[in-house]
Amino acid sequence: MRKDIQDYILRTPWLRKTIELDLLMLENQLPYFIFTELFFILKKPPYLSKDRTESESHDFFIRITCKFFIDYYRNGKATIKKPGKVELQQLKEIKHFTDLVRQFMCPNSGYPRGPHVKTKCLYTAKQLDRSGVNFMPSDDHSLADIHRTKVTYNCVCIGWKYLKLKVPKLKVEDDTECLMRNVMALEQCLYPCEAHRCNCISPLDQLINTAEDVELLVEKDVVQNFLGSNDAIANLFNKICDQIAETSFCYGTLCEDLNDHHNNSWNVAKATLKSVYLKDIWTRSSSVAFYVLVFSIVSVIATIKDLFF
């Protein structure tokens, strides 16, 4: 039997989870190289031969560290094809465990490029939905994968364009707030000019204001609610960005597009028409039949009027 299975802590889920969170607290961190050196001093793995290089030994310890914290890889996504096989090259310079989870959330290379505009989204998810913005979960596991595309909606020989906003699927659990706050605090202290994870969380804070916004995102499969209450998630995001300073904001252009889309009254009218009269095939059929009937009656009345008057 494997020794890790026999270990009381590792085979007790709630206790292991508590220790994981304790190891991720920013105030509990020690330099990562200390753990690396201690590991190879106290317990040299027999399958690491003597001719292994220092780099290979370091990679080995990174792998087992990633395996221990695998639940936090890409914000807890459950669709990891190879657990523990993370990008080692990006983890070479990690400072401690909190910095490791910061890298887990999303890589440094996955952020929008271009001018950084400090415009924020003025409207919530529910308001944007009423203006025709269609929310969808992103295919990527990265928290940074927030982007929009324009899609043509064809109905009754009419092509309408609407905005599709893809947002990374977010699993909200009991430890989500603790994890986010520690990573954000780390960026405020050590990476003030590269606070990319704060940038990723900020749009979610802007989209979520009330329980209705959370309910919409849950219906769209963007948010997975493991807290049980939509109000709890709304309260979490309403406070998560308090006292957070942003030197730059890489989603400003996206927010400008969303604001412009909502402020266009024609988009609101199209969204209302689609949601009320064209939401499914039966509603569309009945709407078309109604208008055909109205036009037929008007045509008959016009014909009778021409004949007798």
PDB file of C-alpha atoms in Angstrom:
ATOM      1  CA  MET A   1       0.000   0.000   0.000  1.00  0.00           C
ATOM      2  CA  ARG A   2       1.266   3.485  -0.844  1.00  0.00           C
ATOM      3  CA  LYS A   3       2.501   5.482   2.126  1.00  0.00           C
ATOM      4  CA  ASP A   4       0.495   8.563   1.141  1.00  0.00           C
ATOM      5  CA  ILE A   5      -2.710   6.488   1.374  1.00  0.00           C
ATOM      6  CA  GLN A   6      -1.729   5.355   4.870  1.00  0.00           C
ATOM      7  CA  ASP A   7      -1.066   8.930   5.987  1.00  0.00           C
ATOM      8  CA  TYR A   8      -3.948  10.140   8.170  1.00  0.00           C
ATOM      9  CA  ILE A   9      -3.872  13.717   6.860  1.00  0.00           C
ATOM     10  CA  LEU A  10      -3.769  12.787   3.177  1.00  0.00           C
ATOM     11  CA  ARG A  11      -6.585  10.251   3.470  1.00  0.00           C
ATOM     12  CA  THR A  12      -8.840  12.640   5.431  1.00  0.00           C
ATOM     13  CA  PRO A  13     -10.364  15.018   2.826  1.00  0.00           C
ATOM     14  CA  TRP A  14     -11.511  17.824   5.138  1.00  0.00           C
ATOM     15  CA  LEU A  15      -8.197  17.881   7.006  1.00  0.00           C
ATOM     16  CA  ARG A  16      -6.158  17.882   3.796  1.00  0.00           C
ATOM     17  CA  LYS A  17      -8.302  20.743   2.447  1.00  0.00           C
ATOM     18  CA  THR A  18      -7.707  22.762   5.603  1.00  0.00           C
ATOM     19  CA  ILE A  19      -3.948  22.274   5.327  1.00  0.00           C
ATOM     20  CA  GLU A  20      -3.993  23.198   1.629  1.00  0.00           C
ATOM     21  CA  LEU A  21      -5.683  26.513   2.408  1.00  0.00           C
ATOM     22  CA  ASP A  22      -3.328  27.158   5.308  1.00  0.00           C
ATOM     23  CA  LEU A  23      -0.337  26.605   3.012  1.00  0.00           C
ATOM     24  CA  LEU A  24      -1.765  29.104   0.507  1.00  0.00           C
ATOM     25  CA  MET A  25      -2.251  31.958   2.964  1.00  0.00           C
ATOM     26  CA  LEU A  26       0.080  34.805   2.018  1.00  0.00           C
ATOM     27  CA  GLU A  27       1.177  35.432   5.606  1.00  0.00           C
ATOM     28  CA  ASN A  28       2.283  31.789   5.956  1.00  0.00           C
ATOM     29  CA  GLN A  29       4.667  31.733   2.998  1.00  0.00           C
ATOM     30  CA  LEU A  30       8.322  30.735   3.013  1.00  0.00           C
ATOM     31  CA  PRO A  31      10.619  30.985  -0.015  1.00  0.00           C
ATOM     32  CA  TYR A  32      10.016  28.059  -2.348  1.00  0.00           C
ATOM     33  CA  PHE A  33      13.692  27.074  -2.527  1.00  0.00           C
ATOM     34  CA  ILE A  34      13.655  26.269   1.210  1.00  0.00           C
ATOM     35  CA  PHE A  35      11.102  23.499   0.667  1.00  0.00           C
ATOM     36  CA  THR A  36      13.045  22.232  -2.328  1.00  0.00           C
ATOM     37  CA  GLU A  37      16.284  21.964  -0.367  1.00  0.00           C
ATOM     38  CA  LEU A  38      14.603  20.411   2.670  1.00  0.00           C
ATOM     39  CA  PHE A  39      12.841  17.842   0.528  1.00  0.00           C
ATOM     40  CA  PHE A  40      16.037  16.532  -1.012  1.00  0.00           C
ATOM     41  CA  ILE A  41      17.921  16.640   2.288  1.00  0.00           C
ATOM     42  CA  LEU A  42      15.305  14.767   4.323  1.00  0.00           C
ATOM     43  CA  LYS A  43      13.885  12.435   1.701  1.00  0.00           C
ATOM     44  CA  LYS A  44      15.884  11.811  -1.426  1.00  0.00           C
ATOM     45  CA  PRO A  45      13.570   9.856  -3.777  1.00  0.00           C
ATOM     46  CA  PRO A  46      15.277   6.572  -4.737  1.00  0.00           C
ATOM     47  CA  TYR A  47      14.034   6.803  -8.336  1.00  0.00           C
ATOM     48  CA  LEU A  48      15.994  10.034  -8.819  1.00  0.00           C
ATOM     49  CA  SER A  49      19.364   8.661  -9.843  1.00  0.00           C
ATOM     50  CA  LYS A  50      22.586  10.340  -8.810  1.00  0.00           C
ATOM     51  CA  ASP A  51      23.317  11.470 -12.339  1.00  0.00           C
ATOM     52  CA  ARG A  52      20.163  13.592 -12.473  1.00  0.00           C
ATOM     53  CA  THR A  53      20.837  17.291 -12.979  1.00  0.00           C
ATOM     54  CA  GLU A  54      19.756  19.941 -10.503  1.00  0.00           C
ATOM     55  CA  SER A  55      17.178  21.191 -13.005  1.00  0.00           C
ATOM     56  CA  GLU A  56      15.597  17.736 -13.317  1.00  0.00           C
ATOM     57  CA  SER A  57      15.419  17.398  -9.548  1.00  0.00           C
ATOM     58  CA  HIS A  58      13.793  20.822  -9.309  1.00  0.00           C
ATOM     59  CA  ASP A  59      11.252  19.823 -11.976  1.00  0.00           C
ATOM     60  CA  PHE A  60      10.416  16.714  -9.981  1.00  0.00           C
ATOM     61  CA  PHE A  61       9.600  18.720  -6.855  1.00  0.00           C
ATOM     62  CA  ILE A  62       7.502  21.175  -8.877  1.00  0.00           C
ATOM     63  CA  ARG A  63       5.495  18.262 -10.270  1.00  0.00           C
ATOM     64  CA  ILE A  64       4.671  16.780  -6.885  1.00  0.00           C
ATOM     65  CA  THR A  65       3.836  20.256  -5.567  1.00  0.00           C
ATOM     66  CA  CYS A  66       1.465  20.800  -8.488  1.00  0.00           C
ATOM     67  CA  LYS A  67      -0.120  17.428  -7.834  1.00  0.00           C
ATOM     68  CA  PHE A  68      -0.800  18.393  -4.221  1.00  0.00           C
ATOM     69  CA  PHE A  69      -2.426  21.696  -5.244  1.00  0.00           C
ATOM     70  CA  ILE A  70      -4.071  20.331  -8.398  1.00  0.00           C
ATOM     71  CA  ASP A  71      -7.569  21.359  -7.195  1.00  0.00           C
ATOM     72  CA  TYR A  72      -6.559  24.987  -7.743  1.00  0.00           C
ATOM     73  CA  TYR A  73      -5.185  24.499 -11.248  1.00  0.00           C
ATOM     74  CA  ARG A  74      -6.913  26.977 -13.582  1.00  0.00           C
ATOM     75  CA  ASN A  75      -9.351  27.963 -10.850  1.00  0.00           C
ATOM     76  CA  GLY A  76     -10.540  24.447 -10.115  1.00  0.00           C
ATOM     77  CA  LYS A  77     -11.443  23.357 -13.627  1.00  0.00           C
ATOM     78  CA  ALA A  78     -12.412  19.693 -13.653  1.00  0.00           C
ATOM     79  CA  THR A  79     -11.463  19.086 -17.283  1.00  0.00           C
ATOM     80  CA  ILE A  80      -7.705  18.849 -16.905  1.00  0.00           C
ATOM     81  CA  LYS A  81      -6.492  16.196 -19.319  1.00  0.00           C
ATOM     82  CA  LYS A  82      -3.227  15.466 -17.497  1.00  0.00           C
ATOM     83  CA  PRO A  83      -3.385  16.293 -13.771  1.00  0.00           C
ATOM     84  CA  GLY A  84      -0.078  17.625 -12.569  1.00  0.00           C
ATOM     85  CA  LYS A  85       1.397  18.001 -16.071  1.00  0.00           C
ATOM     86  CA  VAL A  86       1.410  21.777 -15.935  1.00  0.00           C
ATOM     87  CA  GLU A  87       3.724  24.076 -17.847  1.00  0.00           C
ATOM     88  CA  LEU A  88       6.934  23.645 -15.882  1.00  0.00           C
ATOM     89  CA  GLN A  89       8.756  26.355 -17.766  1.00  0.00           C
ATOM     90  CA  GLN A  90       6.334  28.992 -16.447  1.00  0.00           C
ATOM     91  CA  LEU A  91       6.808  27.748 -12.886  1.00  0.00           C
ATOM     92  CA  LYS A  92      10.596  27.973 -12.764  1.00  0.00           C
ATOM     93  CA  GLU A  93      10.673  31.316 -10.968  1.00  0.00           C
ATOM     94  CA  ILE A  94       7.826  30.907  -8.473  1.00  0.00           C
ATOM     95  CA  LYS A  95       8.513  32.504  -5.109  1.00  0.00           C
ATOM     96  CA  HIS A  96       6.234  30.408  -2.890  1.00  0.00           C
ATOM     97  CA  PHE A  97       2.967  28.440  -2.851  1.00  0.00           C
ATOM     98  CA  THR A  98       0.700  31.486  -3.246  1.00  0.00           C
ATOM     99  CA  ASP A  99       2.726  32.505  -6.277  1.00  0.00           C
ATOM    100  CA  LEU A 100       2.296  28.973  -7.637  1.00  0.00           C
ATOM    101  CA  VAL A 101      -1.498  29.201  -7.422  1.00  0.00           C
ATOM    102  CA  ARG A 102      -1.304  32.631  -9.039  1.00  0.00           C
ATOM    103  CA  GLN A 103       0.340  30.926 -12.016  1.00  0.00           C
ATOM    104  CA  PHE A 104      -2.315  28.205 -11.881  1.00  0.00           C
ATOM    105  CA  MET A 105      -5.105  30.737 -12.354  1.00  0.00           C
ATOM    106  CA  CYS A 106      -3.836  31.802 -15.766  1.00  0.00           C
ATOM    107  CA  PRO A 107      -0.467  32.112 -17.489  1.00  0.00           C
ATOM    108  CA  ASN A 108       1.204  35.483 -17.956  1.00  0.00           C
ATOM    109  CA  SER A 109       0.950  35.142 -21.740  1.00  0.00           C
ATOM    110  CA  GLY A 110      -2.835  34.806 -21.882  1.00  0.00           C
ATOM    111  CA  TYR A 111      -3.864  38.443 -21.489  1.00  0.00           C
ATOM    112  CA  PRO A 112      -5.294  40.835 -24.084  1.00  0.00           C
ATOM    113  CA  ARG A 113      -2.677  42.892 -25.868  1.00  0.00           C
ATOM    114  CA  GLY A 114      -3.097  46.455 -27.005  1.00  0.00           C
ATOM    115  CA  PRO A 115      -3.809  49.817 -25.366  1.00  0.00           C
ATOM    116  CA  HIS A 116      -4.883  49.667 -21.738  1.00  0.00           C
ATOM    117  CA  VAL A 117      -8.045  51.736 -21.334  1.00  0.00           C
ATOM    118  CA  LYS A 118      -9.385  52.325 -17.833  1.00  0.00           C
ATOM    119  CA  THR A 119     -13.037  52.220 -18.905  1.00  0.00           C
ATOM    120  CA  LYS A 120     -15.160  49.946 -16.718  1.00  0.00           C
ATOM    121  CA  CYS A 121     -18.336  48.098 -17.624  1.00  0.00           C
ATOM    122  CA  LEU A 122     -21.264  50.256 -16.510  1.00  0.00           C
ATOM    123  CA  TYR A 123     -23.882  47.520 -16.735  1.00  0.00           C
ATOM    124  CA  THR A 124     -24.500  44.228 -14.971  1.00  0.00           C
ATOM    125  CA  ALA A 125     -24.959  40.816 -16.549  1.00  0.00           C
ATOM    126  CA  LYS A 126     -28.762  41.094 -16.367  1.00  0.00           C
ATOM    127  CA  GLN A 127     -28.775  44.517 -18.035  1.00  0.00           C
ATOM    128  CA  LEU A 128     -26.449  43.337 -20.802  1.00  0.00           C
ATOM    129  CA  ASP A 129     -28.609  40.262 -21.333  1.00  0.00           C
ATOM    130  CA  ARG A 130     -31.637  42.505 -21.886  1.00  0.00           C
ATOM    131  CA  SER A 131     -29.681  44.390 -24.542  1.00  0.00           C
ATOM    132  CA  GLY A 132     -28.942  41.199 -26.451  1.00  0.00           C
ATOM    133  CA  VAL A 133     -25.543  40.136 -25.096  1.00  0.00           C
ATOM    134  CA  ASN A 134     -25.393  36.346 -25.057  1.00  0.00           C
ATOM    135  CA  PHE A 135     -23.231  34.928 -22.250  1.00  0.00           C
ATOM    136  CA  MET A 136     -21.411  31.659 -22.871  1.00  0.00           C
ATOM    137  CA  PRO A 137     -18.736  29.678 -20.996  1.00  0.00           C
ATOM    138  CA  SER A 138     -15.300  29.934 -22.545  1.00  0.00           C
ATOM    139  CA  ASP A 139     -13.600  26.852 -23.970  1.00  0.00           C
ATOM    140  CA  ASP A 140     -10.286  27.803 -22.384  1.00  0.00           C
ATOM    141  CA  HIS A 141      -9.464  26.988 -18.764  1.00  0.00           C
ATOM    142  CA  SER A 142      -7.701  30.302 -18.206  1.00  0.00           C
ATOM    143  CA  LEU A 143      -9.326  32.967 -16.051  1.00  0.00           C
ATOM    144  CA  ALA A 144      -8.054  35.533 -18.563  1.00  0.00           C
ATOM    145  CA  ASP A 145     -10.083  34.176 -21.484  1.00  0.00           C
ATOM    146  CA  ILE A 146     -12.782  36.875 -21.597  1.00  0.00           C
ATOM    147  CA  HIS A 147     -13.631  37.939 -25.142  1.00  0.00           C
ATOM    148  CA  ARG A 148     -16.558  38.913 -27.332  1.00  0.00           C
ATOM    149  CA  THR A 149     -17.596  38.067 -30.898  1.00  0.00           C
ATOM    150  CA  LYS A 150     -20.407  39.248 -33.146  1.00  0.00           C
ATOM    151  CA  VAL A 151     -22.706  36.487 -34.386  1.00  0.00           C
ATOM    152  CA  THR A 152     -25.460  36.637 -37.009  1.00  0.00           C
ATOM    153  CA  TYR A 153     -28.896  35.382 -35.937  1.00  0.00           C
ATOM    154  CA  ASN A 154     -31.049  34.325 -38.892  1.00  0.00           C
ATOM    155  CA  CYS A 155     -34.795  34.257 -38.495  1.00  0.00           C
ATOM    156  CA  VAL A 156     -37.639  34.706 -40.977  1.00  0.00           C
ATOM    157  CA  CYS A 157     -35.219  35.676 -43.751  1.00  0.00           C
ATOM    158  CA  ILE A 158     -33.736  38.411 -41.559  1.00  0.00           C
ATOM    159  CA  GLY A 159     -30.120  38.386 -40.381  1.00  0.00           C
ATOM    160  CA  TRP A 160     -29.512  40.166 -37.081  1.00  0.00           C
ATOM    161  CA  LYS A 161     -26.134  40.562 -35.437  1.00  0.00           C
ATOM    162  CA  TYR A 162     -25.816  40.152 -31.701  1.00  0.00           C
ATOM    163  CA  LEU A 163     -22.912  40.138 -29.268  1.00  0.00           C
ATOM    164  CA  LYS A 164     -21.624  36.910 -27.768  1.00  0.00           C
ATOM    165  CA  LEU A 165     -19.532  37.276 -24.608  1.00  0.00           C
ATOM    166  CA  LYS A 166     -17.442  34.274 -23.614  1.00  0.00           C
ATOM    167  CA  VAL A 167     -16.472  34.191 -19.943  1.00  0.00           C
ATOM    168  CA  PRO A 168     -14.321  31.509 -18.256  1.00  0.00           C
ATOM    169  CA  LYS A 169     -16.363  29.051 -16.260  1.00  0.00           C
ATOM    170  CA  LEU A 170     -15.999  29.908 -12.582  1.00  0.00           C
ATOM    171  CA  LYS A 171     -16.494  27.380  -9.809  1.00  0.00           C
ATOM    172  CA  VAL A 172     -17.399  29.222  -6.598  1.00  0.00           C
ATOM    173  CA  GLU A 173     -16.833  27.191  -3.439  1.00  0.00           C
ATOM    174  CA  ASP A 174     -16.251  27.863   0.239  1.00  0.00           C
ATOM    175  CA  ASP A 175     -12.539  28.505  -0.326  1.00  0.00           C
ATOM    176  CA  THR A 176     -12.884  30.670  -3.455  1.00  0.00           C
ATOM    177  CA  GLU A 177     -12.898  34.004  -1.623  1.00  0.00           C
ATOM    178  CA  CYS A 178      -9.870  33.052   0.489  1.00  0.00           C
ATOM    179  CA  LEU A 179      -7.956  31.951  -2.599  1.00  0.00           C
ATOM    180  CA  MET A 180      -8.789  35.071  -4.625  1.00  0.00           C
ATOM    181  CA  ARG A 181      -8.013  37.492  -1.809  1.00  0.00           C
ATOM    182  CA  ASN A 182      -4.595  35.972  -1.136  1.00  0.00           C
ATOM    183  CA  VAL A 183      -3.620  36.002  -4.816  1.00  0.00           C
ATOM    184  CA  MET A 184      -4.863  39.585  -5.216  1.00  0.00           C
ATOM    185  CA  ALA A 185      -2.972  40.673  -2.085  1.00  0.00           C
ATOM    186  CA  LEU A 186       0.173  39.041  -3.478  1.00  0.00           C
ATOM    187  CA  GLU A 187      -0.139  40.974  -6.737  1.00  0.00           C
ATOM    188  CA  GLN A 188      -0.709  44.238  -4.911  1.00  0.00           C
ATOM    189  CA  CYS A 189       2.518  43.694  -2.940  1.00  0.00           C
ATOM    190  CA  LEU A 190       4.897  42.038  -5.429  1.00  0.00           C
ATOM    191  CA  TYR A 191       3.414  42.594  -8.891  1.00  0.00           C
ATOM    192  CA  PRO A 192       1.687  46.017  -8.806  1.00  0.00           C
ATOM    193  CA  CYS A 193       2.428  46.629 -12.502  1.00  0.00           C
ATOM    194  CA  GLU A 194       1.482  43.075 -13.510  1.00  0.00           C
ATOM    195  CA  ALA A 195      -1.697  42.594 -11.492  1.00  0.00           C
ATOM    196  CA  HIS A 196      -3.211  40.419 -14.204  1.00  0.00           C
ATOM    197  CA  ARG A 197      -5.344  38.269 -11.900  1.00  0.00           C
ATOM    198  CA  CYS A 198      -6.857  41.396 -10.353  1.00  0.00           C
ATOM    199  CA  ASN A 199      -7.637  42.476 -13.923  1.00  0.00           C
ATOM    200  CA  CYS A 200      -9.438  39.169 -14.534  1.00  0.00           C
ATOM    201  CA  ILE A 201     -11.528  39.341 -11.378  1.00  0.00           C
ATOM    202  CA  SER A 202     -12.496  42.997 -11.873  1.00  0.00           C
ATOM    203  CA  PRO A 203     -14.823  42.378 -14.895  1.00  0.00           C
ATOM    204  CA  LEU A 204     -16.638  39.691 -12.903  1.00  0.00           C
ATOM    205  CA  ASP A 205     -17.119  42.195 -10.082  1.00  0.00           C
ATOM    206  CA  GLN A 206     -18.605  44.644 -12.589  1.00  0.00           C
ATOM    207  CA  LEU A 207     -20.944  42.063 -14.131  1.00  0.00           C
ATOM    208  CA  ILE A 208     -22.230  40.737 -10.802  1.00  0.00           C
ATOM    209  CA  ASN A 209     -24.189  43.105  -8.603  1.00  0.00           C
ATOM    210  CA  THR A 210     -27.293  41.241  -7.428  1.00  0.00           C
ATOM    211  CA  ALA A 211     -28.531  37.679  -7.047  1.00  0.00           C
ATOM    212  CA  GLU A 212     -30.329  38.070 -10.400  1.00  0.00           C
ATOM    213  CA  ASP A 213     -26.989  38.524 -12.154  1.00  0.00           C
ATOM    214  CA  VAL A 214     -25.658  35.374 -10.496  1.00  0.00           C
ATOM    215  CA  GLU A 215     -28.816  33.464 -11.430  1.00  0.00           C
ATOM    216  CA  LEU A 216     -28.375  34.450 -15.081  1.00  0.00           C
ATOM    217  CA  LEU A 217     -24.704  33.392 -15.158  1.00  0.00           C
ATOM    218  CA  VAL A 218     -25.593  30.088 -13.486  1.00  0.00           C
ATOM    219  CA  GLU A 219     -28.260  29.470 -16.147  1.00  0.00           C
ATOM    220  CA  LYS A 220     -25.696  30.240 -18.856  1.00  0.00           C
ATOM    221  CA  ASP A 221     -23.271  27.731 -17.262  1.00  0.00           C
ATOM    222  CA  VAL A 222     -20.704  30.473 -16.650  1.00  0.00           C
ATOM    223  CA  VAL A 223     -20.848  30.195 -12.846  1.00  0.00           C
ATOM    224  CA  GLN A 224     -21.032  26.975 -10.852  1.00  0.00           C
ATOM    225  CA  ASN A 225     -22.587  27.789  -7.492  1.00  0.00           C
ATOM    226  CA  PHE A 226     -21.394  25.524  -4.688  1.00  0.00           C
ATOM    227  CA  LEU A 227     -22.265  28.047  -1.978  1.00  0.00           C
ATOM    228  CA  GLY A 228     -25.975  27.328  -2.288  1.00  0.00           C
ATOM    229  CA  SER A 229     -27.052  30.980  -2.327  1.00  0.00           C
ATOM    230  CA  ASN A 230     -26.903  33.420  -5.224  1.00  0.00           C
ATOM    231  CA  ASP A 231     -26.846  36.278  -2.712  1.00  0.00           C
ATOM    232  CA  ALA A 232     -23.657  34.855  -1.179  1.00  0.00           C
ATOM    233  CA  ILE A 233     -21.858  34.992  -4.540  1.00  0.00           C
ATOM    234  CA  ALA A 234     -23.172  38.506  -5.218  1.00  0.00           C
ATOM    235  CA  ASN A 235     -21.891  39.696  -1.829  1.00  0.00           C
ATOM    236  CA  LEU A 236     -18.535  38.018  -2.474  1.00  0.00           C
ATOM    237  CA  PHE A 237     -17.921  39.845  -5.753  1.00  0.00           C
ATOM    238  CA  ASN A 238     -19.328  43.149  -4.508  1.00  0.00           C
ATOM    239  CA  LYS A 239     -16.539  43.279  -1.905  1.00  0.00           C
ATOM    240  CA  ILE A 240     -13.712  41.371  -3.598  1.00  0.00           C
ATOM    241  CA  CYS A 241     -12.160  44.417  -5.306  1.00  0.00           C
ATOM    242  CA  ASP A 242     -12.384  46.823  -2.357  1.00  0.00           C
ATOM    243  CA  GLN A 243      -9.074  48.647  -1.740  1.00  0.00           C
ATOM    244  CA  ILE A 244      -7.543  47.112  -4.887  1.00  0.00           C
ATOM    245  CA  ALA A 245      -5.402  49.572  -6.864  1.00  0.00           C
ATOM    246  CA  GLU A 246      -5.146  49.006 -10.623  1.00  0.00           C
ATOM    247  CA  THR A 247      -2.303  50.661 -12.502  1.00  0.00           C
ATOM    248  CA  SER A 248      -3.665  49.334 -15.792  1.00  0.00           C
ATOM    249  CA  PHE A 249      -6.776  47.519 -17.004  1.00  0.00           C
ATOM    250  CA  CYS A 250      -6.448  45.220 -20.017  1.00  0.00           C
ATOM    251  CA  TYR A 251     -10.212  44.774 -20.530  1.00  0.00           C
ATOM    252  CA  GLY A 252     -11.035  48.454 -21.038  1.00  0.00           C
ATOM    253  CA  THR A 253     -11.691  48.067 -24.778  1.00  0.00           C
ATOM    254  CA  LEU A 254     -14.016  45.139 -24.088  1.00  0.00           C
ATOM    255  CA  CYS A 255     -15.932  47.201 -21.520  1.00  0.00           C
ATOM    256  CA  GLU A 256     -16.252  50.092 -23.997  1.00  0.00           C
ATOM    257  CA  ASP A 257     -17.816  47.748 -26.553  1.00  0.00           C
ATOM    258  CA  LEU A 258     -20.266  46.380 -23.978  1.00  0.00           C
ATOM    259  CA  ASN A 259     -21.257  49.886 -22.873  1.00  0.00           C
ATOM    260  CA  ASP A 260     -21.791  51.019 -26.478  1.00  0.00           C
ATOM    261  CA  HIS A 261     -23.827  47.907 -27.240  1.00  0.00           C
ATOM    262  CA  HIS A 262     -26.135  48.485 -24.271  1.00  0.00           C
ATOM    263  CA  ASN A 263     -26.555  52.200 -25.042  1.00  0.00           C
ATOM    264  CA  ASN A 264     -27.790  51.400 -28.558  1.00  0.00           C
ATOM    265  CA  SER A 265     -31.598  51.366 -28.290  1.00  0.00           C
ATOM    266  CA  TRP A 266     -31.884  49.304 -31.479  1.00  0.00           C
ATOM    267  CA  ASN A 267     -29.987  46.457 -29.780  1.00  0.00           C
ATOM    268  CA  VAL A 268     -32.409  46.563 -26.845  1.00  0.00           C
ATOM    269  CA  ALA A 269     -35.389  46.479 -29.232  1.00  0.00           C
ATOM    270  CA  LYS A 270     -33.949  43.510 -31.151  1.00  0.00           C
ATOM    271  CA  ALA A 271     -33.259  41.627 -27.930  1.00  0.00           C
ATOM    272  CA  THR A 272     -36.814  42.237 -26.696  1.00  0.00           C
ATOM    273  CA  LEU A 273     -38.282  41.088 -30.004  1.00  0.00           C
ATOM    274  CA  LYS A 274     -36.149  37.961 -29.988  1.00  0.00           C
ATOM    275  CA  SER A 275     -36.826  37.034 -26.354  1.00  0.00           C
ATOM    276  CA  VAL A 276     -40.588  37.669 -26.502  1.00  0.00           C
ATOM    277  CA  TYR A 277     -41.674  36.756 -30.032  1.00  0.00           C
ATOM    278  CA  LEU A 278     -38.846  34.651 -31.469  1.00  0.00           C
ATOM    279  CA  LYS A 279     -37.514  32.674 -28.520  1.00  0.00           C
ATOM    280  CA  ASP A 280     -38.400  29.213 -29.917  1.00  0.00           C
ATOM    281  CA  ILE A 281     -39.916  27.609 -33.012  1.00  0.00           C
ATOM    282  CA  TRP A 282     -43.462  27.575 -31.604  1.00  0.00           C
ATOM    283  CA  THR A 283     -43.391  31.235 -30.631  1.00  0.00           C
ATOM    284  CA  ARG A 284     -41.892  32.139 -33.996  1.00  0.00           C
ATOM    285  CA  SER A 285     -44.524  30.129 -35.870  1.00  0.00           C
ATOM    286  CA  SER A 286     -47.395  31.666 -33.916  1.00  0.00           C
ATOM    287  CA  SER A 287     -45.937  35.174 -34.377  1.00  0.00           C
ATOM    288  CA  VAL A 288     -45.600  34.690 -38.137  1.00  0.00           C
ATOM    289  CA  ALA A 289     -49.120  33.223 -38.322  1.00  0.00           C
ATOM    290  CA  PHE A 290     -50.488  36.187 -36.382  1.00  0.00           C
ATOM    291  CA  TYR A 291     -48.885  38.742 -38.704  1.00  0.00           C
ATOM    292  CA  VAL A 292     -50.027  36.794 -41.778  1.00  0.00           C
ATOM    293  CA  LEU A 293     -53.566  36.810 -40.379  1.00  0.00           C
ATOM    294  CA  VAL A 294     -53.417  40.547 -39.669  1.00  0.00           C
ATOM    295  CA  PHE A 295     -52.113  41.340 -43.163  1.00  0.00           C
ATOM    296  CA  SER A 296     -54.761  39.073 -44.699  1.00  0.00           C
ATOM    297  CA  ILE A 297     -57.547  40.848 -42.814  1.00  0.00           C
ATOM    298  CA  VAL A 298     -56.173  44.257 -43.801  1.00  0.00           C
ATOM    299  CA  SER A 299     -55.924  43.109 -47.420  1.00  0.00           C
ATOM    300  CA  VAL A 300     -59.524  41.848 -47.418  1.00  0.00           C
ATOM    301  CA  ILE A 301     -60.783  45.087 -45.875  1.00  0.00           C
ATOM    302  CA  ALA A 302     -58.861  47.123 -48.459  1.00  0.00           C
ATOM    303  CA  THR A 303     -60.320  45.016 -51.297  1.00  0.00           C
ATOM    304  CA  ILE A 304     -63.890  45.397 -49.993  1.00  0.00           C
ATOM    305  CA  LYS A 305     -63.378  49.126 -49.604  1.00  0.00           C
ATOM    306  CA  ASP A 306     -62.209  49.428 -53.228  1.00  0.00           C
ATOM    307  CA  LEU A 307     -65.201  47.442 -54.502  1.00  0.00           C
ATOM    308  CA  PHE A 308     -68.024  49.114 -52.622  1.00  0.00           C
ATOM    309  CA  PHE A 309     -66.759  52.548 -51.762  1.00  0.00           C
TER     310      PHE A 309
END
